[in-house]
Amino acid sequence: MKVIKAKVNHAGGYRCEVTVKDKCDSSSFEITVDATEGRLRVEARKDLSCFVIEGAEREDEGNYTICVNNAAGEDKAMLFVKIVDVPDPPENVRCASVGEDCASILWDPPAFDGGAPLKGYLMERKKKGSSRWTKLNFDVYEASTYEAKRMIEGVMYEMRVFAINAIGMSQPSLTSKPFMPIAPTSEPIRLNVHDVTDSTCTLKWQAPERIGAGGLDGYIIEFCKEGGTEWEVANQELCEKQGFVVRGLPVGEKINFRVKAVNIAGHSPPAVLSQSVTIREIMEYPKIRLPRELRTKYVRKVGEKINLTIPFQGKPRPVATWFKDGEPVDPKMVNVRSTNVDTILFIREAEREHSGTYELVLKIENMEDRASLVVRIVDKPGPPTKVKVTDVWGFNAALEWEAPKDDGNCEIIGYTIQKADMKTKEWFTVYEHNRRTNCTASDLIMGNEYMFRKAVNNNLAMFSCFSVDLDHKRSPFKEKDTSCVPKFTQPLVDRSVVAGYSTTISCSVMGYPRPKIVWKKNKMIIGQDPKFLMRNNQGVLTLNIRKPSTFDGGKYSCVAVNELGTDEVECKLDVRVATDPTDPEKK
């Protein structure tokens, strides 16, 4: 008896046959499955018995026994039926890590390999929200981890995987959770030491040149001793600023520092100081940074508040001392307060005695720096002195005075003079900024009594008032005779014009009473002809001739007449026809 094992190529409808052939002349078959119909059945033929499984399923896999017997005895045969299929989908597809344009994908093998060894996998990806899958490999990939490349940073992706065996390709796995390719930033730049003390080191740097879609969450600052390999983290939480003070450092040790930028993708490459830093106080020469506005005179009014802040540099902390006119400042008059980086001179209410030259001395051991500033407190000036009226004539009065004895600690830049009628007592400004100590008041009314006051100008004002009597007799007024016979001061001028182009002739005349003007053409009076426009503007006489023709040529005259006499001027007007320069006959 020969036993043949047959394999089913697909579980969905192919059949499996187990054939047992008997070489005896007469035999009978006794088998456990004796049904002749159904999915599992036996088909008996002469010298042949067939065991048929229709539509093989995975549960049909296992060991089968066939038993034959006759009068001579019994025989049994064992056979194993193996059911093969495409594998199940891979499981637990996930993203392990991401880069700027790549991602590492992991998955677990399928729970059932289909009864045949796995050959490998095929991977696909797509953008989140899209329905278009892109194949990542065309050859079977054997490993269960894959690095997907050529991705766009900041875009969400999804992955799925297919398993392949000798039978075929599985259904796709469940889609992975969305992931985004994001790269760490580049390293911070321009890392430098800003300050060092006996136990601290202040570092400063600038943001990375490339940040990317992952943004920038902060910085990690690390340090280690020179020659060491273990880096310690200086900040418990991410530093969001571009500067940090590392504290608690051992005195005198040489320390290396580095800074990393951090975002969702991880840590950037470190920015490392080019050389180690010795932890000790650095001696720095004292330097006063006097503000620009204090390099000239500092002027304030009496009663104002003075608050001068002078920044400086120096290590260790400098000692700041203030002097006024060579003597230490009086703490009862001036308040002084100093910090590590500046000193403040404060006066609550300025007085005249606060004026003077102040000097700041900055010392560190045997090194020092000095700066001086001049403070001037100004007040209202005193009133002008020796004010008097030196002369009165007509509608005018001449005033003189002397400068005030007290200039208010500020240069006198001028005087304001005002007048007021004693009847109305309303003040009117005569001069706004008179720089001299005398002036002339005009437009006064004869017979009225006036008082004047003066304000001294040095940004403040103080007035001095006095009265002046202007009651003078008026001299008799004699009217001047302005009568004048008409006389032309500018004559008419001969003109030559082209026909069709408007022209104007003009002259000027004087005379009182105002003379009457008559225009004539060829001794004939020009009436209200619209071709002619006659004007008289303050004795300037014009005659406008609109588009004259050859007929309008001739002699024009202007006559001025009043009760005292007559005057006349005359000119010649030539009107010519325009010629064509290209016409030889007209030439």
XYZ file of C-alpha atoms in Angstrom:
587
model
C 0.000 0.000 0.000
C 1.324 3.419 -0.967
C 0.303 6.587 0.850
C 0.441 9.948 -0.946
C 0.126 13.231 0.882
C -1.605 15.906 -1.129
C -1.509 19.590 -0.181
C -4.270 22.054 -0.791
C -3.054 25.209 -2.476
C -5.891 27.458 -1.199
C -8.342 26.978 1.662
C -11.221 28.409 -0.230
C -12.324 25.673 -2.602
C -9.544 23.397 -3.775
C -9.884 19.750 -2.728
C -7.529 17.361 -1.091
C -7.443 13.641 -2.082
C -5.811 10.837 -0.172
C -5.472 7.712 -2.371
C -4.787 4.232 -1.019
C -4.226 1.419 -3.572
C -4.680 -2.261 -2.597
C -2.602 -4.870 -4.450
C -4.631 -7.892 -3.104
C -7.109 -9.785 -5.326
C -10.013 -9.362 -3.005
C -10.281 -6.856 -0.198
C -12.773 -4.887 1.800
C -12.366 -1.347 3.296
C -13.263 -0.302 6.732
C -12.657 3.438 7.457
C -13.874 5.783 10.130
C -15.288 8.239 7.608
C -17.622 6.311 5.385
C -19.877 9.105 4.150
C -20.181 9.262 0.407
C -21.574 12.789 0.303
C -20.733 16.089 1.962
C -17.598 18.128 2.412
C -15.749 15.149 3.978
C -16.480 11.959 2.036
C -15.029 8.695 0.757
C -15.144 7.706 -2.900
C -14.654 3.944 -3.448
C -13.554 2.479 -6.750
C -12.102 -0.839 -7.856
C -8.766 -1.314 -6.151
C -8.924 2.357 -5.136
C -10.278 4.351 -2.211
C -10.349 8.168 -2.197
C -10.751 10.377 0.859
C -12.046 13.785 -0.301
C -12.097 17.088 1.631
C -14.030 19.794 -0.203
C -13.179 23.435 0.657
C -10.357 22.676 3.003
C -10.198 24.787 6.171
C -7.484 25.363 8.717
C -9.336 23.075 11.172
C -8.973 20.184 8.712
C -5.209 20.095 9.216
C -3.958 17.066 11.203
C -3.170 13.293 11.149
C -5.504 10.899 9.339
C -5.528 7.048 9.635
C -6.827 4.683 6.971
C -7.483 1.037 7.848
C -8.017 -1.864 5.360
C -8.656 -5.516 6.172
C -9.671 -8.831 4.572
C -9.729 -12.485 5.523
C -5.967 -12.540 5.517
C -5.556 -9.652 7.884
C -5.550 -5.924 8.416
C -3.338 -2.970 7.475
C -3.260 0.658 8.543
C -1.660 3.774 7.110
C -1.067 7.214 8.664
C -1.069 10.438 6.692
C -0.748 14.108 7.643
C -2.853 16.709 5.862
C -1.358 20.211 5.947
C -3.552 23.243 5.094
C -1.660 26.268 3.697
C -2.927 29.887 3.115
C -1.763 33.478 2.781
C -0.511 34.824 6.144
C -2.440 37.018 8.527
C -1.650 40.789 8.445
C 1.350 42.026 10.489
C 0.466 43.407 13.906
C 1.261 46.489 15.998
C 2.634 48.733 13.225
C 4.198 51.768 14.913
C 6.678 54.608 14.469
C 9.778 54.204 16.635
C 11.569 57.469 15.837
C 11.497 60.357 13.391
C 14.041 62.571 11.652
C 13.920 65.623 9.437
C 12.674 63.675 6.404
C 12.573 60.066 7.633
C 10.960 57.774 10.184
C 11.771 54.322 11.631
C 8.809 51.904 11.451
C 8.461 48.704 13.538
C 5.896 45.902 13.459
C 5.285 42.405 14.839
C 5.074 39.304 12.569
C 1.563 37.961 11.795
C 0.017 35.608 14.329
C -0.409 32.927 11.589
C 2.070 32.552 8.766
C -0.419 30.710 6.538
C 1.281 27.354 6.991
C 4.264 28.433 4.893
C 7.412 30.337 5.838
C 7.209 34.090 5.469
C 9.250 35.533 2.654
C 9.022 39.161 3.796
C 6.938 42.328 3.792
C 5.722 45.178 1.645
C 5.207 48.691 3.131
C 2.946 51.569 2.117
C 2.486 55.101 3.456
C 0.138 58.034 2.903
C -0.462 61.529 4.207
C -3.068 61.765 6.907
C -6.455 62.563 5.447
C -5.465 61.272 1.991
C -6.703 58.020 0.428
C -3.725 57.536 -1.853
C -1.206 54.956 -0.625
C 2.377 55.022 -1.887
C 4.468 51.826 -2.080
C 7.805 52.097 -0.287
C 9.381 48.890 -1.647
C 8.847 46.655 -4.655
C 11.202 43.850 -3.603
C 10.251 41.749 -0.604
C 11.764 43.221 2.584
C 12.724 40.527 5.105
C 13.285 42.510 8.348
C 10.501 43.763 10.653
C 11.873 47.303 10.927
C 12.125 49.799 8.095
C 13.398 53.388 7.705
C 11.075 55.410 5.466
C 12.818 58.318 3.725
C 12.025 61.254 1.448
C 9.271 62.539 3.717
C 8.245 66.157 4.251
C 9.014 67.663 7.640
C 5.947 68.828 9.510
C 3.467 66.631 7.548
C 1.456 63.873 9.280
C 1.888 60.369 7.799
C 0.337 56.903 8.314
C 1.858 53.467 7.525
C 0.609 49.930 6.815
C 2.407 46.640 6.127
C 1.622 43.475 4.096
C 3.061 39.995 4.878
C 4.072 37.647 2.002
C 4.634 33.852 1.867
C 4.771 31.310 -0.961
C 0.992 31.339 -1.279
C 0.581 35.116 -1.651
C 0.175 38.463 0.127
C -1.859 39.053 3.267
C -4.468 41.698 3.871
C -3.010 45.089 4.970
C -2.261 45.626 8.623
C -4.096 48.153 10.711
C -2.939 51.680 9.962
C -0.292 53.004 12.331
C -0.922 56.009 14.513
C -0.191 59.257 12.630
C 3.363 60.532 13.021
C 5.252 63.582 11.806
C 8.849 63.741 10.566
C 10.579 66.345 12.708
C 14.285 66.969 13.092
C 16.067 68.365 16.124
C 17.342 71.891 15.712
C 20.911 72.667 14.796
C 23.262 73.514 17.637
C 23.085 76.941 19.343
C 25.621 79.424 18.013
C 28.059 81.965 19.461
C 28.266 80.395 22.907
C 30.454 82.595 25.118
C 31.203 83.416 28.742
C 29.581 86.657 29.855
C 30.705 86.699 33.480
C 32.602 84.590 36.016
C 32.671 84.807 39.827
C 34.047 82.581 42.598
C 31.105 80.169 42.281
C 29.128 81.064 39.151
C 29.581 81.338 35.405
C 27.194 83.292 33.197
C 26.806 81.914 29.682
C 25.167 83.558 26.685
C 24.438 82.254 23.211
C 22.198 82.774 20.190
C 19.383 80.656 18.793
C 20.191 77.835 16.308
C 20.358 78.796 12.669
C 17.965 75.973 11.713
C 14.939 75.259 13.900
C 12.457 73.561 11.568
C 8.813 72.598 12.001
C 9.354 71.175 15.474
C 9.994 74.621 16.895
C 12.228 75.288 19.896
C 11.178 74.358 23.433
C 14.273 75.507 25.307
C 17.871 74.746 26.154
C 19.809 72.324 28.358
C 23.059 73.546 29.898
C 25.669 70.944 30.878
C 29.125 71.142 32.457
C 31.951 68.859 33.486
C 35.423 69.242 34.906
C 38.295 69.469 32.485
C 39.455 65.974 31.595
C 36.194 64.387 32.763
C 33.634 62.548 30.644
C 30.490 62.791 32.797
C 28.410 65.830 31.944
C 26.093 67.240 34.611
C 22.870 69.080 33.798
C 22.886 72.581 35.283
C 19.178 73.416 34.852
C 16.347 71.274 36.200
C 13.851 72.803 33.767
C 14.362 73.883 30.178
C 15.882 77.357 29.891
C 13.774 79.467 27.534
C 16.144 82.460 27.466
C 19.445 82.668 25.608
C 21.462 83.047 28.767
C 21.953 81.148 32.022
C 23.904 81.471 35.273
C 25.468 78.165 36.344
C 25.756 78.251 40.130
C 27.509 76.178 42.770
C 30.723 75.664 40.809
C 33.927 74.723 42.649
C 36.370 77.591 43.149
C 39.558 77.394 41.087
C 38.433 74.427 38.957
C 38.552 74.429 35.163
C 35.087 73.663 33.820
C 33.865 72.837 30.302
C 30.411 73.964 29.269
C 28.031 73.016 26.464
C 24.476 73.915 25.497
C 21.857 71.860 23.620
C 18.632 73.008 22.020
C 15.548 70.879 22.659
C 12.315 70.367 20.734
C 9.789 67.552 20.240
C 12.268 65.632 18.069
C 14.917 65.559 20.784
C 18.242 67.245 21.538
C 20.348 69.127 19.035
C 24.097 68.597 18.692
C 25.829 70.446 21.557
C 27.468 73.838 21.247
C 30.710 73.505 23.228
C 32.983 76.271 24.513
C 36.302 76.213 22.717
C 38.225 76.148 26.016
C 37.602 75.499 29.671
C 36.728 78.272 32.141
C 38.560 78.792 35.412
C 36.076 79.600 38.165
C 37.466 82.683 39.865
C 36.672 86.373 40.244
C 37.870 88.347 37.215
C 39.490 91.709 37.856
C 37.953 94.349 35.576
C 39.118 97.981 35.408
C 36.482 100.415 36.750
C 34.753 102.427 34.017
C 32.066 105.121 34.395
C 29.463 105.279 31.589
C 28.378 108.918 31.839
C 25.107 109.449 29.890
C 25.308 111.842 26.943
C 22.843 114.361 28.429
C 25.056 114.771 31.511
C 28.224 115.615 29.585
C 27.079 119.269 29.388
C 25.427 121.451 32.002
C 22.490 119.801 33.727
C 19.895 122.588 34.270
C 16.785 122.261 36.446
C 14.358 124.718 38.084
C 14.064 125.313 41.774
C 11.669 122.827 43.371
C 12.069 120.125 40.713
C 13.194 116.577 41.508
C 16.683 115.463 40.432
C 17.346 111.755 39.832
C 20.678 111.046 38.120
C 21.553 107.407 37.345
C 25.191 106.810 36.354
C 25.977 103.264 35.129
C 29.465 101.841 35.558
C 31.513 98.653 35.128
C 34.149 96.938 37.199
C 34.997 93.743 39.112
C 34.938 93.094 41.921
C 32.206 95.531 42.907
C 33.600 99.093 42.715
C 33.225 101.629 45.534
C 31.403 104.763 44.292
C 32.020 108.105 46.084
C 30.399 111.477 45.248
C 32.028 114.898 45.726
C 30.602 118.423 45.321
C 33.044 121.238 44.555
C 35.880 119.047 45.844
C 34.174 118.078 49.124
C 32.201 114.887 49.927
C 28.489 115.445 49.393
C 26.390 116.271 52.447
C 24.005 113.311 53.041
C 21.508 115.766 54.529
C 21.216 117.619 51.206
C 21.828 114.833 48.662
C 20.840 111.155 48.741
C 23.233 108.645 47.147
C 22.435 104.969 46.464
C 24.768 102.513 44.667
C 24.367 98.985 43.260
C 26.693 96.568 41.483
C 26.153 98.295 38.127
C 25.182 101.933 38.803
C 24.985 104.770 41.320
C 22.072 107.173 41.809
C 22.221 110.823 42.942
C 18.791 111.895 44.214
C 17.510 115.328 45.325
C 13.846 115.523 46.277
C 13.440 119.328 45.854
C 16.252 121.218 44.149
C 17.484 124.483 45.699
C 19.917 127.122 44.451
C 22.628 125.847 46.806
C 22.542 122.457 45.069
C 24.234 124.059 42.042
C 27.874 123.173 41.516
C 30.318 120.668 40.035
C 29.709 117.079 41.127
C 32.421 114.444 40.723
C 31.969 110.650 40.852
C 35.020 108.592 41.873
C 34.922 104.832 41.179
C 37.574 102.715 42.947
C 38.670 99.068 42.912
C 41.697 98.632 45.152
C 44.354 100.893 43.598
C 42.438 101.463 40.319
C 39.958 104.306 39.874
C 37.917 106.251 37.306
C 36.462 109.772 37.604
C 33.645 111.689 35.929
C 32.399 115.253 36.513
C 29.092 116.921 35.771
C 27.863 120.473 36.281
C 24.458 120.935 37.917
C 22.792 124.348 37.717
C 19.573 125.082 39.593
C 17.859 128.160 38.148
C 15.213 130.455 39.669
C 13.172 133.461 38.616
C 15.343 136.548 38.042
C 14.855 139.738 40.023
C 12.979 142.744 38.552
C 14.756 145.248 36.295
C 16.188 148.243 38.165
C 16.226 151.989 37.532
C 13.307 151.915 35.125
C 12.520 155.362 33.679
C 10.908 157.205 30.785
C 13.593 159.182 28.965
C 11.400 160.924 26.360
C 7.806 161.280 25.202
C 6.837 162.600 21.760
C 3.726 162.306 19.672
C 2.283 158.821 20.132
C 5.572 157.394 21.445
C 7.471 156.983 24.698
C 11.168 156.009 25.151
C 11.911 153.644 28.074
C 15.206 152.633 29.701
C 16.154 150.282 32.568
C 19.050 148.278 33.983
C 19.447 144.500 34.244
C 18.201 142.850 37.465
C 20.671 142.342 40.267
C 19.694 138.644 40.548
C 19.738 136.802 37.216
C 18.224 133.630 38.762
C 21.502 131.710 38.210
C 20.826 131.744 34.463
C 21.732 134.008 31.554
C 19.261 136.817 30.755
C 18.059 136.262 27.179
C 15.669 139.220 26.855
C 12.777 141.259 28.191
C 9.035 141.311 27.557
C 7.467 144.825 27.652
C 3.726 145.339 28.192
C 1.575 148.475 28.389
C -1.796 149.190 29.984
C -4.098 152.224 29.859
C -4.867 153.420 33.401
C -8.544 153.623 32.451
C -9.012 150.049 31.231
C -5.983 148.487 32.934
C -5.824 145.847 30.203
C -2.308 144.688 29.400
C -1.000 144.466 25.827
C 2.423 143.186 24.762
C 4.642 145.782 23.091
C 7.745 143.574 22.657
C 7.984 139.792 23.146
C 11.789 139.310 23.249
C 13.653 142.610 23.515
C 17.356 141.930 24.035
C 18.376 145.527 24.821
C 17.749 147.467 28.038
C 15.742 150.189 26.243
C 12.807 150.338 23.862
C 10.239 152.688 22.279
C 6.527 152.171 22.991
C 4.382 153.342 20.055
C 0.681 153.664 19.212
C -0.100 155.528 22.428
C -3.089 157.829 22.818
C -2.306 161.416 23.664
C -3.726 162.600 26.904
C -3.963 159.096 28.431
C -1.907 157.856 31.338
C -0.095 154.551 30.870
C 1.768 152.060 33.007
C 4.380 149.617 31.710
C 5.791 146.375 33.047
C 8.746 144.232 32.007
C 9.382 140.500 32.271
C 12.961 139.239 32.407
C 13.314 136.187 30.186
C 15.446 133.272 31.407
C 12.718 130.635 31.066
C 10.964 132.207 34.072
C 9.410 135.659 34.598
C 9.275 138.512 37.115
C 7.449 141.806 36.322
C 8.167 145.411 37.309
C 5.371 148.006 36.766
C 5.407 151.809 36.650
C 3.207 154.670 35.297
C 3.928 157.247 32.561
C 1.893 160.425 31.934
C 1.545 161.179 28.215
C -0.667 164.299 28.528
C 1.039 166.584 25.951
C -0.412 169.390 23.802
C -0.915 168.523 20.222
C 0.637 170.854 17.586
C -1.824 172.270 15.015
C -2.174 170.027 11.990
C -1.684 171.586 8.545
C -2.879 169.581 5.598
C -0.402 169.320 2.707
C -1.469 170.296 -0.828
C -1.014 167.227 -3.063
C -2.591 168.630 -6.253
C -0.655 167.711 -9.396
C -1.100 168.259 -13.141
C -1.342 164.989 -15.173
C 2.054 163.713 -16.296
C 3.002 160.454 -18.016
C 5.862 158.757 -16.187
C 6.161 155.933 -18.744
C 5.392 156.674 -22.473
C 3.873 154.390 -25.102
C 6.365 152.364 -27.211
C 6.105 151.612 -30.938
C 5.250 147.982 -31.671
C 5.130 145.601 -34.621
C 2.817 142.599 -34.334
C 1.581 139.711 -36.481
C -2.036 139.821 -37.622
C -4.321 137.527 -35.647
C -2.270 137.614 -32.405
C -3.589 139.758 -29.521
C -1.300 142.502 -28.251
C -1.139 145.112 -25.492
C 0.284 148.620 -25.299
C 0.779 150.328 -21.937
C 1.941 153.489 -20.165
C 1.747 155.054 -16.678
C 0.490 158.428 -15.466
C 0.388 160.458 -12.269
C -1.825 163.397 -11.238
C -4.219 164.665 -8.567
C -7.178 164.925 -8.716
C -7.271 161.612 -10.522
C -7.158 162.383 -14.260
C -9.628 161.121 -16.831
C -8.093 158.776 -19.436
C -9.027 158.831 -23.176
C -7.589 156.397 -25.759
C -7.417 157.441 -29.469
C -6.618 155.727 -32.772
C -5.451 157.951 -35.588
C -6.731 160.979 -33.579
C -10.209 159.348 -33.252
C -11.548 158.455 -29.784
C -11.908 154.701 -29.239
C -15.401 154.070 -27.932
C -16.942 150.861 -26.557
C -15.504 148.718 -29.357
C -15.312 145.109 -28.018
C -12.020 144.641 -29.887
C -10.367 146.985 -27.386
C -10.096 146.439 -23.608
C -8.950 149.480 -21.574
C -7.715 149.202 -17.943
C -6.410 151.584 -15.244
C -4.651 149.973 -12.266
C -3.215 152.548 -9.843
C -2.087 154.787 -12.726
C -0.826 151.940 -14.964
C -2.819 152.193 -18.212
C -3.148 149.290 -20.678
C -4.947 148.892 -23.990
C -5.506 145.301 -25.112
C -6.196 144.806 -28.857
C -7.784 141.431 -29.559
C -6.571 139.628 -32.703
C -5.673 142.746 -34.750
C -5.823 142.801 -38.550
C -3.870 145.013 -40.942
C -6.771 147.503 -40.659
C -5.959 147.983 -36.929
C -2.480 149.373 -37.640
C -1.792 153.118 -37.183
C -1.015 155.668 -34.479
C -2.433 155.164 -30.973
C -2.430 157.899 -28.319
C -3.437 158.204 -24.649
C -4.690 161.506 -23.154
C -4.858 162.245 -19.362
C -7.035 165.231 -18.308
C -7.876 166.812 -14.902
C -8.825 170.327 -13.771
C -5.162 171.373 -13.650
C -4.153 170.394 -17.160
C -3.625 167.754 -19.889
C -0.836 165.400 -21.015
C -0.631 163.013 -24.027
C 1.627 160.228 -25.322
C 1.621 158.492 -28.730
C 3.023 155.351 -30.430
C 2.858 153.560 -33.775
C 1.432 150.045 -34.176
C 2.460 148.081 -37.279
C 0.334 144.961 -38.073
C 1.995 142.623 -40.589
C 0.782 139.479 -42.320
C 2.537 136.232 -41.402
C 4.545 134.626 -44.261
C 5.193 130.952 -44.981
C 8.985 130.386 -44.952
C 8.613 127.422 -47.354
C 6.867 129.493 -50.080
C 9.595 130.910 -52.439
C 7.176 133.367 -54.078
C 6.372 135.059 -50.787
C 10.042 135.305 -50.031
